[in-house]
Tab-separated table of C-alpha atoms and ligand atoms in Angstrom:
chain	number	residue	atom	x	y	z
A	1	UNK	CA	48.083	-28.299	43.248
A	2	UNK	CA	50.034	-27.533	39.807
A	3	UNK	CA	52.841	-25.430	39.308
A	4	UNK	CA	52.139	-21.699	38.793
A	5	UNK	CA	54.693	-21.813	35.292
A	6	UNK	CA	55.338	-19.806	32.220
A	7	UNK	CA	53.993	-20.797	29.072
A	8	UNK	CA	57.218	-21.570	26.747
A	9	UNK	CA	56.048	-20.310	23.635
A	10	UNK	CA	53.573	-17.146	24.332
A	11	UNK	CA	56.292	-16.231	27.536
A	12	UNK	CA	52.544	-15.805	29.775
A	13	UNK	CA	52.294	-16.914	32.753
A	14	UNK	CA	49.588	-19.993	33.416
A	15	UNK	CA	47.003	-20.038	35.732
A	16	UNK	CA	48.050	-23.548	37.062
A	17	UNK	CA	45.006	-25.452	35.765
A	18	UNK	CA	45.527	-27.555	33.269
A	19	UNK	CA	43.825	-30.772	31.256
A	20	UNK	CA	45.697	-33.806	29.927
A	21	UNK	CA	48.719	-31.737	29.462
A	22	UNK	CA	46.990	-28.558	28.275
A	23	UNK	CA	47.496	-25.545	30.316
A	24	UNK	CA	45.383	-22.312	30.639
A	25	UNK	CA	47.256	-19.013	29.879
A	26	UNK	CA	46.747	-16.487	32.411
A	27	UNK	CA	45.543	-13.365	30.055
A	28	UNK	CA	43.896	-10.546	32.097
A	29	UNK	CA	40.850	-8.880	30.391
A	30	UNK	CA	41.319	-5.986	27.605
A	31	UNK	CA	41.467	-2.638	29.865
A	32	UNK	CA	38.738	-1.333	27.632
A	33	UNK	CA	36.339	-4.147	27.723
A	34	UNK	CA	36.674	-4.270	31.660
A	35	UNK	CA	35.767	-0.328	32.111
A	36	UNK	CA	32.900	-0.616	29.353
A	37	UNK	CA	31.936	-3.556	31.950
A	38	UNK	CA	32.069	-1.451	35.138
A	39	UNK	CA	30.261	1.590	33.685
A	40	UNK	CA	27.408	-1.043	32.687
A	41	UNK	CA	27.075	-2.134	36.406
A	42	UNK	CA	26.952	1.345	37.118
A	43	UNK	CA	24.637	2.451	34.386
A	44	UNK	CA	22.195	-0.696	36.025
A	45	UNK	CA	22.514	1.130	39.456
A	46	UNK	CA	21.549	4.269	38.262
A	47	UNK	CA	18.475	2.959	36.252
A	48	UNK	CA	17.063	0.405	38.987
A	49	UNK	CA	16.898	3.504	41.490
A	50	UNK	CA	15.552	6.164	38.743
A	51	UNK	CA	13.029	3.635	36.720
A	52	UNK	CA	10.467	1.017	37.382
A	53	UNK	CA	12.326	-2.251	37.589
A	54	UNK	CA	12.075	-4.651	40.700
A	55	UNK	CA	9.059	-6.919	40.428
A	56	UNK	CA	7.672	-6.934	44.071
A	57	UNK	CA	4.366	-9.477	43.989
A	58	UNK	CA	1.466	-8.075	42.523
A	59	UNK	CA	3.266	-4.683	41.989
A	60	UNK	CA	7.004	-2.962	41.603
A	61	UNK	CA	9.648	-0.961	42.427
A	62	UNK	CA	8.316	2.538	40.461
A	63	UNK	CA	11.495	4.163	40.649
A	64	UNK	CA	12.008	7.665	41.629
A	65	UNK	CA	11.070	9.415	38.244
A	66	UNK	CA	7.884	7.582	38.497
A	67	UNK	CA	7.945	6.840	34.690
A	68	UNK	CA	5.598	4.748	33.134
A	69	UNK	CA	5.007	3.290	29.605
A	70	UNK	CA	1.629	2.841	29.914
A	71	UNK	CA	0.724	5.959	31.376
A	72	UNK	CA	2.419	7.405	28.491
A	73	UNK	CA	0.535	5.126	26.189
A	74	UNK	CA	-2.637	6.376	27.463
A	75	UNK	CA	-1.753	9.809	27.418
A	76	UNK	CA	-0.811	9.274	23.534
A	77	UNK	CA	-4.176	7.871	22.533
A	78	UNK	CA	-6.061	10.727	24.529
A	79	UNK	CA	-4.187	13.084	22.693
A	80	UNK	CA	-4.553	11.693	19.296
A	81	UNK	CA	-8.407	10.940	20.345
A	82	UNK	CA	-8.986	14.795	20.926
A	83	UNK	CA	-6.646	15.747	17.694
A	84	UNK	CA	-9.389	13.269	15.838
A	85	UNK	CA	-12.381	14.854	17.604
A	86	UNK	CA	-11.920	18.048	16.018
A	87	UNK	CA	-12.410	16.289	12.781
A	88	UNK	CA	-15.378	13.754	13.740
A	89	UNK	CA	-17.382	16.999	14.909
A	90	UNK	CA	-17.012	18.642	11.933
A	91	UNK	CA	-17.713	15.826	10.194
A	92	UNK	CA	-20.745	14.769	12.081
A	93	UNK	CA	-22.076	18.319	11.531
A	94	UNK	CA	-21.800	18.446	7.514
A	95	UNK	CA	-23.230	17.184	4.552
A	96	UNK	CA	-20.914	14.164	2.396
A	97	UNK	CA	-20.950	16.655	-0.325
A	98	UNK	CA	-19.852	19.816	2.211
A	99	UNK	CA	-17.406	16.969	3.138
A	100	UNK	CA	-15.887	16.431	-0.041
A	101	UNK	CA	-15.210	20.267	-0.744
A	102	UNK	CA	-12.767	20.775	2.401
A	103	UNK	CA	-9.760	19.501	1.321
A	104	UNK	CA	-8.887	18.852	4.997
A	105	UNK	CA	-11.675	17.044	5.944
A	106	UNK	CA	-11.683	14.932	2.893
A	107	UNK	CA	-8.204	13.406	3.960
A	108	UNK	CA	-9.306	12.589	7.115
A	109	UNK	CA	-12.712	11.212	5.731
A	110	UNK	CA	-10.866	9.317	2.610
A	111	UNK	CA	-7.955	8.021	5.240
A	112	UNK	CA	-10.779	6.812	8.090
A	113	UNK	CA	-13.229	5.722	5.299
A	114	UNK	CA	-10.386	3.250	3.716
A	115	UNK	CA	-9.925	1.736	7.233
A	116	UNK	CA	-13.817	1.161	7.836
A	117	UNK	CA	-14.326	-0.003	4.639
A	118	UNK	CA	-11.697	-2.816	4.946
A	119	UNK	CA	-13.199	-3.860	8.503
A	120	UNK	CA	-17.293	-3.818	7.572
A	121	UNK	CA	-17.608	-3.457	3.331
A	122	UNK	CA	-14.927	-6.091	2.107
A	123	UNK	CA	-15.819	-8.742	2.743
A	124	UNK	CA	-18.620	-8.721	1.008
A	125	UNK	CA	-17.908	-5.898	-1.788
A	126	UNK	CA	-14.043	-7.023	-2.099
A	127	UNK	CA	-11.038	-4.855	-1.131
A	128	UNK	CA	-11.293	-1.195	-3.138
A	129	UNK	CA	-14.705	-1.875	-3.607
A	130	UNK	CA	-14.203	-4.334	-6.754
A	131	UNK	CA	-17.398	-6.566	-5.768
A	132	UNK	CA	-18.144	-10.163	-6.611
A	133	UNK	CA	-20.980	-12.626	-7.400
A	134	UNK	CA	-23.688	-10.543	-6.165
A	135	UNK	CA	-21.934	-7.897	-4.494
A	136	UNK	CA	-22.185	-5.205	-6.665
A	137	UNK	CA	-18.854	-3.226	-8.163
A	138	UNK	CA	-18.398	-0.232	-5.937
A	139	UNK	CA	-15.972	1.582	-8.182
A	140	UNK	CA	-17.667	1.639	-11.545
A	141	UNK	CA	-20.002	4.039	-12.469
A	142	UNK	CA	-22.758	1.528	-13.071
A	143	UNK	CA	-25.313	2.244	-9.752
A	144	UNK	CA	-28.149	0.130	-9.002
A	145	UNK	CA	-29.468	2.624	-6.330
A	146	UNK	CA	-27.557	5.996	-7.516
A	147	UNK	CA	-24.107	6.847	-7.438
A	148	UNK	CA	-24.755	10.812	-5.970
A	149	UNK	CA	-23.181	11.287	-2.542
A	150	UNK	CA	-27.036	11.864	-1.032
A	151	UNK	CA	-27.467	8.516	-2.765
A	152	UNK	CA	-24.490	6.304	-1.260
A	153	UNK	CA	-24.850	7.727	2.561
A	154	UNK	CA	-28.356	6.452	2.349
A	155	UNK	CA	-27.411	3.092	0.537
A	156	UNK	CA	-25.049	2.436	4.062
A	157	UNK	CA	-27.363	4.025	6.196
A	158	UNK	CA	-30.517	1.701	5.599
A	159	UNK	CA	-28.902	-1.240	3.506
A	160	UNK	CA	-30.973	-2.788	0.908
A	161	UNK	CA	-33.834	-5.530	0.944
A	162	UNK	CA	-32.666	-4.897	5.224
A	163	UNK	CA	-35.015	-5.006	7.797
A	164	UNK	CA	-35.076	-1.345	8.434
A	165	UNK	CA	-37.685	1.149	8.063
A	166	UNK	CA	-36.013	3.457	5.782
A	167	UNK	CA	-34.456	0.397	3.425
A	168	UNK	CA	-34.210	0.570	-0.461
A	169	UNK	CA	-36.435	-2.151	-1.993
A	170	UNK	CA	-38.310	-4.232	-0.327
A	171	UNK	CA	-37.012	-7.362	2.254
A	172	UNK	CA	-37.453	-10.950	-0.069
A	173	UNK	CA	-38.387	-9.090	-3.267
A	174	UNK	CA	-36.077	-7.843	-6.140
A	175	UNK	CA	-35.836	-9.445	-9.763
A	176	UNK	CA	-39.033	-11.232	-10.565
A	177	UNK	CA	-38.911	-15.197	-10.385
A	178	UNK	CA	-40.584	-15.524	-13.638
A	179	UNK	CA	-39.549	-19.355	-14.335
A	180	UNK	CA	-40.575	-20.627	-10.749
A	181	UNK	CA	-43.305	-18.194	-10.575
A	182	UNK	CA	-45.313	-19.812	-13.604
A	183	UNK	CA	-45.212	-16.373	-15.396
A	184	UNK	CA	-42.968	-17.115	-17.987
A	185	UNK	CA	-42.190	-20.936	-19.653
A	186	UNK	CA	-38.752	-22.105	-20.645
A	187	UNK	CA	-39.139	-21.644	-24.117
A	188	UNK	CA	-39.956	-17.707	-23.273
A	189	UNK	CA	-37.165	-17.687	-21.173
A	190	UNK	CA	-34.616	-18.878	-23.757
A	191	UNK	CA	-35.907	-16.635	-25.978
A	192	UNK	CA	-35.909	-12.909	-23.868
A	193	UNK	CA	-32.337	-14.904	-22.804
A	194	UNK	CA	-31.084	-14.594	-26.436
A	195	UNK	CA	-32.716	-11.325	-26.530
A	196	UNK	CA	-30.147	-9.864	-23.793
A	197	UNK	CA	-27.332	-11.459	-25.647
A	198	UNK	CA	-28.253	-10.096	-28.766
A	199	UNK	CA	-28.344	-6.747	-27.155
A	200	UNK	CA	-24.372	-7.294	-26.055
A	201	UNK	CA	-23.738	-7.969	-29.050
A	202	UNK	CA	-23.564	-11.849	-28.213
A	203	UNK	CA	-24.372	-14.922	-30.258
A	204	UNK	CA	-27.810	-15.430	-30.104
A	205	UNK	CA	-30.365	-17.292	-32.736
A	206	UNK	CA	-32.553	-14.181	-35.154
A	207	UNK	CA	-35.409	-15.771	-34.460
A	208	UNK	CA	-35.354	-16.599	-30.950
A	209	UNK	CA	-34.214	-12.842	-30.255
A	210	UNK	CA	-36.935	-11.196	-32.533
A	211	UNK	CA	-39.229	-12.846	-30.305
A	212	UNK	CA	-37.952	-12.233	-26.544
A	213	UNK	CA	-37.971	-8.556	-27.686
A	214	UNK	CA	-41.467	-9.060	-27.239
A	215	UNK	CA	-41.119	-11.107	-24.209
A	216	UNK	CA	-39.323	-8.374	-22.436
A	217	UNK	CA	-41.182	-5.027	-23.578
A	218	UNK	CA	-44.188	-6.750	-21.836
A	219	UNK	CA	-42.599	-8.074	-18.528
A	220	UNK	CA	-39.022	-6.326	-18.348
A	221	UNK	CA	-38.887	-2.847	-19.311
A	222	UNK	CA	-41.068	-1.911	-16.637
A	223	UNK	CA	-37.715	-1.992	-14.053
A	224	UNK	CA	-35.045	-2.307	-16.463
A	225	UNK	CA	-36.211	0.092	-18.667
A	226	UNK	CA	-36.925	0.536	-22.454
A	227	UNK	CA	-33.701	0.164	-23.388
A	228	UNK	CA	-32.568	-2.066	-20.865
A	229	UNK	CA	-30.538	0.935	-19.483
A	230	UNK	CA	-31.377	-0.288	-15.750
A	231	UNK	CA	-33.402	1.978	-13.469
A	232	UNK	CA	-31.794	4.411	-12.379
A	233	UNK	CA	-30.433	5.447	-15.637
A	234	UNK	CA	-34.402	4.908	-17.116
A	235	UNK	CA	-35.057	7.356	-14.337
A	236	UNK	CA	-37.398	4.872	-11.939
A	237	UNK	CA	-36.827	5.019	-8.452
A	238	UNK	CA	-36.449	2.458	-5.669
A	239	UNK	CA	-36.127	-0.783	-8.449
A	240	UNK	CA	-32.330	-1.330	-7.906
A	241	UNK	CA	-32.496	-2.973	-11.429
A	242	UNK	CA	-29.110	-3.190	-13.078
A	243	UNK	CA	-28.728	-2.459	-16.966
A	244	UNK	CA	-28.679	-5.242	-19.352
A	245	UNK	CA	-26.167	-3.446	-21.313
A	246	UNK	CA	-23.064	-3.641	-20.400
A	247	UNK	CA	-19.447	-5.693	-19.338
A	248	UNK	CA	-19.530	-5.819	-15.651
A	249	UNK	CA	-22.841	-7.902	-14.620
A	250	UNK	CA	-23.758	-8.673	-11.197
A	251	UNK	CA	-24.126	-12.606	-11.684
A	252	UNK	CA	-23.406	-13.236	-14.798
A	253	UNK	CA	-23.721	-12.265	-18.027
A	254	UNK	CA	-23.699	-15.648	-19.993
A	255	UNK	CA	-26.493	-17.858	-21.462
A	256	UNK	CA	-26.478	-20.253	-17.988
A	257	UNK	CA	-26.523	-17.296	-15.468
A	258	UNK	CA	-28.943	-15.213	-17.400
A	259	UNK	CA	-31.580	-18.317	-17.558
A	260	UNK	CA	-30.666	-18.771	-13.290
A	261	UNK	CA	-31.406	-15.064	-13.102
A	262	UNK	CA	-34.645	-15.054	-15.060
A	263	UNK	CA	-35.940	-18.252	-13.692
A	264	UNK	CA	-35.448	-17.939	-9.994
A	265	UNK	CA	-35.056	-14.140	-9.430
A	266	UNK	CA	-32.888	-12.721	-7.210
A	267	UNK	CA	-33.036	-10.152	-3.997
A	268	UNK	CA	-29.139	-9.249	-2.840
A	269	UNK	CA	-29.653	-7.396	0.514
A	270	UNK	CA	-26.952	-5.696	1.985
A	271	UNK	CA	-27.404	-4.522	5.329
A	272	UNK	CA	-28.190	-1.604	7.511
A	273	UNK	CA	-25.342	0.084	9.233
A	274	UNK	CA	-27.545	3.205	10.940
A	275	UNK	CA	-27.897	0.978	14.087
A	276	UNK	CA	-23.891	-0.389	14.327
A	277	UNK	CA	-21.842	2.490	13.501
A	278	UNK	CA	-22.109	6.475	14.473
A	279	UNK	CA	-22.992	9.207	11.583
A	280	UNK	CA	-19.145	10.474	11.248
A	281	UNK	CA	-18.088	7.223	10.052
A	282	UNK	CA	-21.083	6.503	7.665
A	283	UNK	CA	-20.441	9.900	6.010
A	284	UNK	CA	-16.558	9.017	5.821
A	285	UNK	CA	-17.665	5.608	4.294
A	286	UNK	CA	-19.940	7.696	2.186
A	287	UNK	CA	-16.723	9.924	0.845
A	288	UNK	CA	-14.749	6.758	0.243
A	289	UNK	CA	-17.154	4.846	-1.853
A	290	UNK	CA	-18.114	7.825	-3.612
A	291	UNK	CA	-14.237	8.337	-4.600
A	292	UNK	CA	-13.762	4.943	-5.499
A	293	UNK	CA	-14.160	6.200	-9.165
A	294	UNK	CA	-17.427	5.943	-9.988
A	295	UNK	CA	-19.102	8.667	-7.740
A	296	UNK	CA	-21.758	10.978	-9.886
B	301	HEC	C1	-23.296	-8.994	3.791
B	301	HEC	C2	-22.746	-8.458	2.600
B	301	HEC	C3	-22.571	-6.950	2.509
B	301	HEC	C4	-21.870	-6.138	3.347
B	301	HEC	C5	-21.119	-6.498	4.610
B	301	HEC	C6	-21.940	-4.832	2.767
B	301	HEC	N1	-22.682	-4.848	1.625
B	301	HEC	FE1	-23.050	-3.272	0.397
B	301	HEC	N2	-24.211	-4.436	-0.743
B	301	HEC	C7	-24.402	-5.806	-0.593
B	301	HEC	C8	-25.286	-6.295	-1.634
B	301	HEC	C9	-25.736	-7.721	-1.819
B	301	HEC	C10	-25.631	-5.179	-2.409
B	301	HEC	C11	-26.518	-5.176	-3.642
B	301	HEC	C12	-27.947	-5.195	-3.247
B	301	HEC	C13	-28.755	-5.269	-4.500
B	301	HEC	O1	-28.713	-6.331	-5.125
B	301	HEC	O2	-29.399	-4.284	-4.836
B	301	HEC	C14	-24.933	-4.038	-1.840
B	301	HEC	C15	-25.014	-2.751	-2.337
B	301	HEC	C16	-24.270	-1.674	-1.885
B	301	HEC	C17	-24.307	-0.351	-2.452
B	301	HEC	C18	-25.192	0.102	-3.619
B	301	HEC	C19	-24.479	-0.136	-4.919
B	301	HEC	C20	-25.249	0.403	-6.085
B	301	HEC	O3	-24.891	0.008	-7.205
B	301	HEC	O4	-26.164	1.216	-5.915
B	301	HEC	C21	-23.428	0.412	-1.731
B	301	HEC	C22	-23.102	1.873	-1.961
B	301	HEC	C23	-22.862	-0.432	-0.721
B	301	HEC	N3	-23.404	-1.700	-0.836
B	301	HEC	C24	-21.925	-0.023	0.207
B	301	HEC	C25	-21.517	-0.806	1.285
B	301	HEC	C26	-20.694	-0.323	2.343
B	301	HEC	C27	-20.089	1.057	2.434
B	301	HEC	C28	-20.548	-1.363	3.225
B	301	HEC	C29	-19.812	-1.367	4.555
B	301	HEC	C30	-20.297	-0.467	5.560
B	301	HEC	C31	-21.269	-2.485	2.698
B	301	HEC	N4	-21.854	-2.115	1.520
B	301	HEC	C32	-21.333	-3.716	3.308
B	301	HEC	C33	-23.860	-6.582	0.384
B	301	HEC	C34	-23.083	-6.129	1.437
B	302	HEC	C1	-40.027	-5.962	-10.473
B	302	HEC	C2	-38.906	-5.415	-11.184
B	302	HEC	C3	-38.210	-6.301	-12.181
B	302	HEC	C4	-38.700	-6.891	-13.291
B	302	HEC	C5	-40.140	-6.855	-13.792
B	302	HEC	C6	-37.622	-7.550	-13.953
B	302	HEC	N1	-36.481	-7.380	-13.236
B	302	HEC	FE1	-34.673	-8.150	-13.700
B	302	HEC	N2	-33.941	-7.396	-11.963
B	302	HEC	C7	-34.646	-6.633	-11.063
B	302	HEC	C8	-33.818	-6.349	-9.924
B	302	HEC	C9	-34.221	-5.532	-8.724
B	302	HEC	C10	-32.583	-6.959	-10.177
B	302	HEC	C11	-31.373	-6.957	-9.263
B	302	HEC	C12	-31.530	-8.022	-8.221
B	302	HEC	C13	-30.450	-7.925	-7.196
B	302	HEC	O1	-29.833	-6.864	-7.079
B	302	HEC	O2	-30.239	-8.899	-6.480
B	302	HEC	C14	-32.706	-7.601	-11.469
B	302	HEC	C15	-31.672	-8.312	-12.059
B	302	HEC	C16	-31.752	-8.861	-13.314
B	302	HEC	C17	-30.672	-9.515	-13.979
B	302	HEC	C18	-29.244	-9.723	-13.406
B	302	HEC	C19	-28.350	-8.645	-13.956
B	302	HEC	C20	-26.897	-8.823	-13.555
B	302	HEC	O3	-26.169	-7.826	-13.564
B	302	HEC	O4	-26.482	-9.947	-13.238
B	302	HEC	C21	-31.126	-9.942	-15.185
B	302	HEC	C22	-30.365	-10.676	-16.249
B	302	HEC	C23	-32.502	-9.530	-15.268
B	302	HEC	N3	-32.843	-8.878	-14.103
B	302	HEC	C24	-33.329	-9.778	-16.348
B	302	HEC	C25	-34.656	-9.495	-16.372
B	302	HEC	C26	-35.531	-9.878	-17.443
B	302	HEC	C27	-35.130	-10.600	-18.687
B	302	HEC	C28	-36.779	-9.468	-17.084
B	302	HEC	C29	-38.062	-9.654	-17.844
B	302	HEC	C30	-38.403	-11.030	-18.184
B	302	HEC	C31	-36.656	-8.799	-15.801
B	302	HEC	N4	-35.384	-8.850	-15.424
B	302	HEC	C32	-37.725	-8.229	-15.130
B	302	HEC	C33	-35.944	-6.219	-11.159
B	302	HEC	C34	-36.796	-6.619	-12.159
């Protein structure tokens, strides 16, 4: 056993333990540091007999306030459920455009839209409604089935080309496949083609375009109307026809995807959301889309 001895140069004492001629100073703990240490084992007491802390098999020590997180988690979400219910009711029992004209509702609509939007509409129609290669723009005001509120809530209601009985268009039908369908040859094709490009103000060959104007008052303007304005600016109903005027085409305004287009046809269908989600949340999608900018 080693010599209890005082440290020459610090004058404390050592504890007597000591390594290849190193000894250990004998420095008692900071006063503060040892009280902040006791009132911990205290504060540990206190809580193990006041909270839930003890894991005892399958269950636990509930402590005597009986507190519990997820009892309080619960009771959170049935309060903010009943806070929201209000506003789903009043929802449910409105029009989109009654909606849009209570400035409270419309917040709640707009906020709750946004969400359902993101989970069911963007994957196809792109986040804020920006679209893609067949997926129409949502938030220009080019519509291919109407852009009025009445319009939109029964675009999401019955989806188009869906299987549902109160669908827009028809299931497997939409732009004529006049190529594979023998109607029209290639060389008619290229020419109505050059035709469209003429008309936005593309390059396109005089004489080939003087000729598909023809070619598309006798098989086009009957959906796209005379001016190629699209239906539902040429005022014809259930068509879904886009204009063939304009910047922001649905697949493709160049030479190549005009020919695919006229050749093969097309039929986008977006489905029917009646039958998945409740009326409240079709109206608030409704309000969204409709605000996305290009509502009518
Ligand atoms: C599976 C892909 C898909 C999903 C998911 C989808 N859509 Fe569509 N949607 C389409 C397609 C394709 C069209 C265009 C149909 C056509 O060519 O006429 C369309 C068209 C629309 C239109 C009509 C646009 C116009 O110009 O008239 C609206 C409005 C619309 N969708 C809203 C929604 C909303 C809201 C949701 C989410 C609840 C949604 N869509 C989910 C594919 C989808
Ligand atoms: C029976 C109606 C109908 C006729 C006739 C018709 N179209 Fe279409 N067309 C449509 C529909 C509907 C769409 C949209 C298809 C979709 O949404 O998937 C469309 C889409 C198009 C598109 C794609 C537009 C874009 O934004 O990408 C082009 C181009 C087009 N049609 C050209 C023509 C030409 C040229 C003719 C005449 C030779 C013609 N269509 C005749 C119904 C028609």
């Amino acid at each position: 056993m080693a010599q209890k001895i005082k440290d020459e140069l610090s004058g404390v004492e050592t504890t007597g333990h000591e390594w290849d001629g190193l000894r250990e100073l004998n420095n008692p703990l900071p006063k503060w540091w040892l009280y902040i240490f006791y009132v911990c084992i205290a504060w540990s007491l206190v809580y193990y007999v006041l909270y839930p802390a003890w894991p005892l098999g399958s269950t636990y020590t509930k402590g005597l306030l009986g507190y519990s997180q997820r009892e309080d988690v619960v009771q959170k979400i049935a309060e903010a459920k009943a806070g929201q219910k209000k506003y789903l009711d009043a929802i449910a029992g409105k029009s989109v455009d009654e909606i849009q004209k209570d400035k409270d509702l419309l917040a709640f609509a707009m906020a709750g839209g946004r969400s359902y939007f993101n989970e069911n509409c963007a994957a196809c129609h792109g986040a804020g409604g920006q679209g893609g290669k067949g997926f129409p723009t949502l938030a220009d005001d080019v519509w291919l089935w109407g852009g009025s509120t009445a319009d939109i809530y029964q675009t999401i209601q019955h989806g188009i080309r869906a299987d549902d009985g109160a669908t827009r268009g028809t299931p497997g039908t939409g732009m004529t496949a006049f190529g594979k369908d023998g109607i029209l040859n290639r060389e008619q094709i290229d020419q109505v083609t050059d035709y469209i490009l003429s008309l936005n103000k593309k390059q396109a060959d005089p004489a080939k375009v003087a000729k598909g104007k023809t070619v598309f008052e006798e098989n086009c303007v009957a959906c796209h109307g005379d001016q190629a304005q699209g239906s539902v600016a040429a005022g014809l109903d259930g068509i879904g026809a886009p204009p063939l005027v304009q910047s922001n085409w649905l697949y493709g305004g160049d030479k190549a995807n005009l020919v695919e287009t006229i050749t093969n046809g097309r039929a986008g269908m977006m489905p029917a959301w009646a039958k998945r989600l409740d009326d409240a949340t079709i109206k608030s999608l409704a309000v969204y889309v409709h605000n996305l900018g290009g509502g009518k």
